[in-house]
mmCIF file of C-alpha atoms and ligand atoms in Angstrom:
data_model
loop_
_atom_site.group_PDB
_atom_site.id
_atom_site.type_symbol
_atom_site.label_atom_id
_atom_site.label_comp_id
_atom_site.label_asym_id
_atom_site.label_seq_id
_atom_site.Cartn_x
_atom_site.Cartn_y
_atom_site.Cartn_z
ATOM 1 C CA MET A 1 0.033 0.072 -0.025
ATOM 2 C CA THR A 2 2.730 2.472 0.870
ATOM 3 C CA ALA A 3 4.456 1.672 -2.390
ATOM 4 C CA HIS A 4 1.764 3.410 -4.175
ATOM 5 C CA PRO A 5 1.514 7.244 -4.572
ATOM 6 C CA ASP A 6 -2.209 7.349 -3.708
ATOM 7 C CA TYR A 7 -1.384 6.247 -0.217
ATOM 8 C CA TRP A 8 0.812 9.295 0.406
ATOM 9 C CA ASN A 9 -1.140 11.701 -1.824
ATOM 10 C CA ALA A 10 -4.121 11.358 0.561
ATOM 11 C CA PHE A 11 -2.085 13.016 3.413
ATOM 12 C CA TYR A 12 -1.306 16.090 1.444
ATOM 13 C CA ASP A 13 -4.057 18.791 1.750
ATOM 14 C CA ASP A 14 -4.110 22.467 0.639
ATOM 15 C CA ASP A 15 -5.481 23.477 4.096
ATOM 16 C CA ALA A 16 -3.453 21.180 6.488
ATOM 17 C CA ARG A 17 0.034 19.734 6.787
ATOM 18 C CA PRO A 18 0.614 16.059 7.217
ATOM 19 C CA GLY A 19 1.775 15.057 10.714
ATOM 20 C CA TRP A 20 5.310 14.607 9.755
ATOM 21 C CA ASP A 21 5.720 18.087 8.072
ATOM 22 C CA MET A 22 7.946 20.357 10.101
ATOM 23 C CA ALA A 23 7.177 23.390 7.912
ATOM 24 C CA ARG A 24 10.885 24.196 7.773
ATOM 25 C CA PRO A 25 14.214 22.268 7.021
ATOM 26 C CA THR A 26 15.154 19.655 9.585
ATOM 27 C CA PRO A 27 17.754 20.903 12.128
ATOM 28 C CA VAL A 28 19.822 17.801 11.061
ATOM 29 C CA LEU A 29 20.376 19.342 7.685
ATOM 30 C CA ALA A 30 23.169 21.698 9.027
ATOM 31 C CA GLU A 31 24.885 18.818 10.778
ATOM 32 C CA ALA A 32 24.742 16.568 7.564
ATOM 33 C CA LEU A 33 26.151 19.437 5.395
ATOM 34 C CA THR A 34 29.136 19.818 7.947
ATOM 35 C CA HIS A 35 29.976 16.136 7.326
ATOM 36 C CA ALA A 36 29.373 16.302 3.673
ATOM 37 C CA SER A 37 31.491 19.333 3.333
ATOM 38 C CA ALA A 38 34.387 17.609 5.058
ATOM 39 C CA ALA A 39 33.911 14.791 2.452
ATOM 40 C CA GLY A 40 34.154 17.355 -0.348
ATOM 41 C CA LEU A 41 30.573 18.353 -1.143
ATOM 42 C CA ALA A 42 30.532 22.012 -2.050
ATOM 43 C CA PRO A 43 27.845 24.580 -3.089
ATOM 44 C CA GLY A 44 27.084 24.173 -6.757
ATOM 45 C CA ALA A 45 26.888 20.360 -6.484
ATOM 46 C CA SER A 46 23.685 18.675 -7.500
ATOM 47 C CA VAL A 47 21.581 17.198 -4.521
ATOM 48 C CA VAL A 48 18.341 15.272 -4.745
ATOM 49 C CA VAL A 49 15.819 15.064 -1.889
ATOM 50 C CA PRO A 50 13.879 11.840 -2.407
ATOM 51 C CA GLY A 51 10.276 11.930 -0.930
ATOM 52 C CA CYS A 52 10.630 15.720 -0.539
ATOM 53 C CA GLY A 53 7.089 16.254 0.497
ATOM 54 C CA PHE A 54 6.359 20.048 0.638
ATOM 55 C CA GLY A 55 9.968 20.769 -0.033
ATOM 56 C CA HIS A 56 11.273 22.366 3.063
ATOM 57 C CA ASP A 57 14.674 20.448 3.024
ATOM 58 C CA ALA A 58 15.020 21.026 -0.637
ATOM 59 C CA ALA A 59 14.562 24.734 0.034
ATOM 60 C CA GLY A 60 17.119 24.726 2.801
ATOM 61 C CA LEU A 61 19.739 23.076 0.485
ATOM 62 C CA GLU A 62 18.931 25.623 -2.252
ATOM 63 C CA ALA A 63 19.617 28.446 0.271
ATOM 64 C CA GLU A 64 23.044 26.864 0.929
ATOM 65 C CA GLY A 65 23.907 27.157 -2.807
ATOM 66 C CA PHE A 66 23.272 23.655 -4.106
ATOM 67 C CA LEU A 67 21.555 22.759 -7.365
ATOM 68 C CA VAL A 68 18.566 20.951 -5.923
ATOM 69 C CA THR A 69 16.083 18.512 -7.164
ATOM 70 C CA GLY A 70 13.052 17.786 -4.915
ATOM 71 C CA LEU A 71 11.620 14.402 -5.954
ATOM 72 C CA ASP A 72 8.305 12.746 -4.900
ATOM 73 C CA PHE A 73 5.741 10.484 -6.488
ATOM 74 C CA ALA A 74 2.760 12.194 -4.685
ATOM 75 C CA PRO A 75 1.418 14.843 -7.036
ATOM 76 C CA ARG A 76 -0.092 17.034 -4.244
ATOM 77 C CA ALA A 77 3.262 17.003 -2.383
ATOM 78 C CA LEU A 78 4.948 18.523 -5.377
ATOM 79 C CA GLN A 79 2.102 21.008 -5.969
ATOM 80 C CA GLY A 80 2.467 22.195 -2.410
ATOM 81 C CA ALA A 81 6.319 22.389 -2.646
ATOM 82 C CA ARG A 82 6.043 24.485 -5.885
ATOM 83 C CA ALA A 83 3.509 26.702 -4.326
ATOM 84 C CA ARG A 84 5.766 27.365 -1.429
ATOM 85 C CA TYR A 85 9.248 27.574 -2.994
ATOM 86 C CA GLY A 86 8.653 28.200 -6.602
ATOM 87 C CA ASP A 87 10.733 27.149 -9.630
ATOM 88 C CA ARG A 88 14.314 27.889 -8.390
ATOM 89 C CA ILE A 89 14.252 24.118 -7.350
ATOM 90 C CA ILE A 90 13.666 21.372 -9.902
ATOM 91 C CA TRP A 91 10.622 19.512 -8.894
ATOM 92 C CA SER A 92 10.588 15.890 -10.207
ATOM 93 C CA SER A 93 7.516 13.627 -10.216
ATOM 94 C CA ALA A 94 9.125 10.242 -10.114
ATOM 95 C CA ASP A 95 9.307 6.930 -8.274
ATOM 96 C CA TRP A 96 12.570 6.495 -6.386
ATOM 97 C CA PHE A 97 12.717 2.914 -7.469
ATOM 98 C CA SER A 98 12.772 3.857 -11.246
ATOM 99 C CA PRO A 99 15.636 2.321 -13.104
ATOM 100 C CA ALA A 100 17.324 5.434 -14.283
ATOM 101 C CA LEU A 101 17.163 8.809 -12.456
ATOM 102 C CA GLY A 102 19.986 11.448 -12.016
ATOM 103 C CA PRO A 103 22.824 10.907 -11.541
ATOM 104 C CA TRP A 104 23.336 13.347 -8.713
ATOM 105 C CA ASP A 105 26.346 14.305 -6.576
ATOM 106 C CA ALA A 106 24.466 13.731 -3.276
ATOM 107 C CA ILE A 107 21.185 12.669 -1.786
ATOM 108 C CA PHE A 108 19.547 14.228 1.280
ATOM 109 C CA ASP A 109 17.122 11.772 2.581
ATOM 110 C CA HIS A 110 14.859 12.809 5.389
ATOM 111 C CA THR A 111 12.019 10.397 6.449
ATOM 112 C CA CYS A 112 12.015 8.661 3.090
ATOM 113 C CA PHE A 113 14.220 5.593 3.931
ATOM 114 C CA VAL A 114 12.161 5.113 7.062
ATOM 115 C CA ALA A 115 8.834 5.430 5.034
ATOM 116 C CA MET A 116 9.727 2.232 3.032
ATOM 117 C CA ASP A 117 8.258 -1.099 3.958
ATOM 118 C CA PRO A 118 11.213 -3.009 5.521
ATOM 119 C CA GLU A 119 11.183 -5.639 2.805
ATOM 120 C CA ARG A 120 11.981 -2.884 0.214
ATOM 121 C CA ARG A 121 14.995 -1.484 2.049
ATOM 122 C CA ARG A 122 17.600 -3.350 0.071
ATOM 123 C CA ASP A 123 16.103 -2.201 -3.205
ATOM 124 C CA TYR A 124 15.997 1.251 -1.687
ATOM 125 C CA VAL A 125 19.628 1.262 -1.049
ATOM 126 C CA GLU A 126 20.418 0.011 -4.513
ATOM 127 C CA ALA A 127 18.278 2.847 -5.909
ATOM 128 C CA CYS A 128 20.296 5.367 -3.813
ATOM 129 C CA ALA A 129 23.598 3.847 -5.256
ATOM 130 C CA ARG A 130 22.164 3.820 -8.769
ATOM 131 C CA HIS A 131 21.113 7.522 -8.761
ATOM 132 C CA LEU A 132 24.436 8.766 -7.463
ATOM 133 C CA ARG A 133 27.680 9.427 -9.346
ATOM 134 C CA PRO A 134 30.496 6.991 -8.255
ATOM 135 C CA GLY A 135 31.778 8.676 -5.049
ATOM 136 C CA GLY A 136 28.531 10.483 -4.453
ATOM 137 C CA LEU A 137 27.141 11.048 -0.924
ATOM 138 C CA TRP A 138 24.020 9.691 0.704
ATOM 139 C CA MET A 139 23.009 11.625 3.678
ATOM 140 C CA ALA A 140 20.176 9.998 5.536
ATOM 141 C CA VAL A 141 18.143 10.973 8.593
ATOM 142 C CA VAL A 142 16.387 7.868 10.093
ATOM 143 C CA PHE A 143 14.454 7.118 13.283
ATOM 144 C CA ASP A 144 15.973 4.329 15.276
ATOM 145 C CA GLU A 145 12.958 4.232 17.529
ATOM 146 C CA VAL A 146 9.348 4.906 16.685
ATOM 147 C CA GLN A 147 6.677 5.394 19.371
ATOM 148 C CA GLY A 148 3.039 4.378 19.369
ATOM 149 C CA ARG A 149 1.816 2.571 16.278
ATOM 150 C CA PRO A 150 2.851 0.339 13.468
ATOM 151 C CA GLY A 151 4.678 2.150 10.630
ATOM 152 C CA PRO A 152 5.328 3.928 8.494
ATOM 153 C CA PRO A 153 7.680 5.372 9.734
ATOM 154 C CA HIS A 154 9.620 2.046 10.387
ATOM 155 C CA ALA A 155 12.556 2.325 12.808
ATOM 156 C CA ILE A 156 16.015 1.512 11.501
ATOM 157 C CA PRO A 157 18.361 0.660 14.283
ATOM 158 C CA LEU A 158 21.909 1.830 13.875
ATOM 159 C CA GLU A 159 23.387 -1.631 13.102
ATOM 160 C CA THR A 160 20.595 -2.398 10.554
ATOM 161 C CA CYS A 161 21.362 0.853 8.945
ATOM 162 C CA ARG A 162 25.039 0.075 8.709
ATOM 163 C CA GLU A 163 24.479 -3.455 7.312
ATOM 164 C CA LEU A 164 21.936 -2.222 4.685
ATOM 165 C CA ALA A 165 24.288 0.518 3.496
ATOM 166 C CA LEU A 166 27.738 -1.365 3.605
ATOM 167 C CA PRO A 167 27.432 -3.387 0.382
ATOM 168 C CA ARG A 168 27.187 -0.214 -1.674
ATOM 169 C CA PHE A 169 28.514 2.536 0.550
ATOM 170 C CA GLU A 170 31.502 3.398 2.708
ATOM 171 C CA ILE A 171 30.047 4.828 5.925
ATOM 172 C CA LEU A 172 31.676 8.183 6.811
ATOM 173 C CA HIS A 173 29.525 9.041 9.744
ATOM 174 C CA LEU A 174 26.702 7.199 11.542
ATOM 175 C CA ALA A 175 25.590 8.398 14.966
ATOM 176 C CA ARG A 176 22.644 10.009 16.871
ATOM 177 C CA ALA A 177 21.772 13.455 15.307
ATOM 178 C CA SER A 178 22.830 16.145 17.705
ATOM 179 C CA ALA A 179 20.142 18.828 16.947
ATOM 180 C CA SER A 180 16.695 17.290 16.249
ATOM 181 C CA HIS A 181 13.312 18.972 16.143
ATOM 182 C CA PRO A 182 12.007 18.721 19.793
ATOM 183 C CA ARG A 183 9.341 16.184 18.839
ATOM 184 C CA ARG A 184 12.093 13.937 17.573
ATOM 185 C CA ALA A 185 14.953 14.568 19.972
ATOM 186 C CA GLY A 186 16.943 11.430 20.896
ATOM 187 C CA ARG A 187 15.257 9.275 18.193
ATOM 188 C CA GLU A 188 17.060 10.332 15.044
ATOM 189 C CA LEU A 189 20.323 8.954 13.519
ATOM 190 C CA LEU A 190 22.297 10.754 10.871
ATOM 191 C CA MET A 191 24.337 8.767 8.339
ATOM 192 C CA VAL A 192 26.614 10.100 5.742
ATOM 193 C CA ALA A 193 27.913 7.567 3.346
ATOM 194 C CA ARG A 194 30.004 7.540 0.152
ATOM 195 C CA ARG A 195 28.978 5.402 -2.812
ATOM 196 C CA ARG A 196 31.579 2.880 -3.539
ATOM 197 C CA GLN A 197 33.238 2.838 -6.931
ATOM 198 C CA ASP A 198 31.749 -0.051 -9.051
HETATM 199 C C1 SAM B 201 6.907 10.617 5.558
HETATM 200 S S1 SAM B 201 6.804 11.582 3.983
HETATM 201 C C2 SAM B 201 8.262 12.690 4.211
HETATM 202 C C3 SAM B 201 8.131 13.912 3.486
HETATM 203 C C4 SAM B 201 9.312 14.967 3.648
HETATM 204 N N1 SAM B 201 10.634 14.326 3.595
HETATM 205 C C5 SAM B 201 9.185 15.612 5.049
HETATM 206 O O1 SAM B 201 9.943 15.168 5.918
HETATM 207 O O2 SAM B 201 8.292 16.433 5.161
HETATM 208 C C6 SAM B 201 7.498 10.495 2.787
HETATM 209 C C7 SAM B 201 7.380 11.072 1.447
HETATM 210 O O3 SAM B 201 8.064 10.064 0.617
HETATM 211 C C8 SAM B 201 7.327 9.995 -0.748
HETATM 212 N N2 SAM B 201 7.572 8.727 -1.214
HETATM 213 C C9 SAM B 201 7.336 7.455 -0.728
HETATM 214 N N3 SAM B 201 7.698 6.513 -1.485
HETATM 215 C C10 SAM B 201 8.251 7.130 -2.595
HETATM 216 C C11 SAM B 201 8.775 6.534 -3.856
HETATM 217 N N4 SAM B 201 9.039 5.316 -4.042
HETATM 218 N N5 SAM B 201 9.259 7.470 -4.744
HETATM 219 C C12 SAM B 201 9.090 8.862 -4.601
HETATM 220 N N6 SAM B 201 8.506 9.366 -3.393
HETATM 221 C C13 SAM B 201 8.172 8.456 -2.466
HETATM 222 C C14 SAM B 201 5.772 10.137 -0.246
HETATM 223 O O4 SAM B 201 4.991 10.590 -1.256
HETATM 224 C C15 SAM B 201 6.091 11.304 0.875
HETATM 225 O O5 SAM B 201 5.923 12.581 0.395
#
């Protein structure tokens, strides 16, 4: 069900934000960019935000000087993103599991990896590798704990995250995020990983 855009599209409404929407870029973005910058990512590089929703993280990256693509397969998410942030960002209507997208220099992934059904995670990691240039960076913000109800989101414990990424990525940083939104404090991990050369 969550593999279909209709499931997600139903959450996006002109008058209300979905429960996960923070109305601004995640505070983890700055920390991710510090690690990515140390790994050589510089303004002007191309960055894609898969599952961009209303586009706040894409806008945060654009403000830092990156060439940004916000990608989502839910049409109403992209309508809302374009209405908020205009056309200075490339808005791409596509399924992340598509065979050929990009390639980009980096991915900023915020609550997209954790939105996937667990049985699709390995394919998701393959898609991340496929859509990056060799040596490209995957920045991912994931929950390692989810309270309350069955997912999505689905928690990805640190060791699971490492095991999933390792076949295709060298992990440069994987630790608890230091500056989360108050509602998410203590539950978010930040991973910055480099795509291995083929
Ligand atoms: C939990 S929402 C997060 C949205 C945004 N990142 C945020 O934090 O506000 C997950 C988003 O991923 C999108 N999504 C899920 N599966 C996708 C896929 N296979 N391809 C493209 N987008 C997808 C959904 O449409 C939804 O907008």
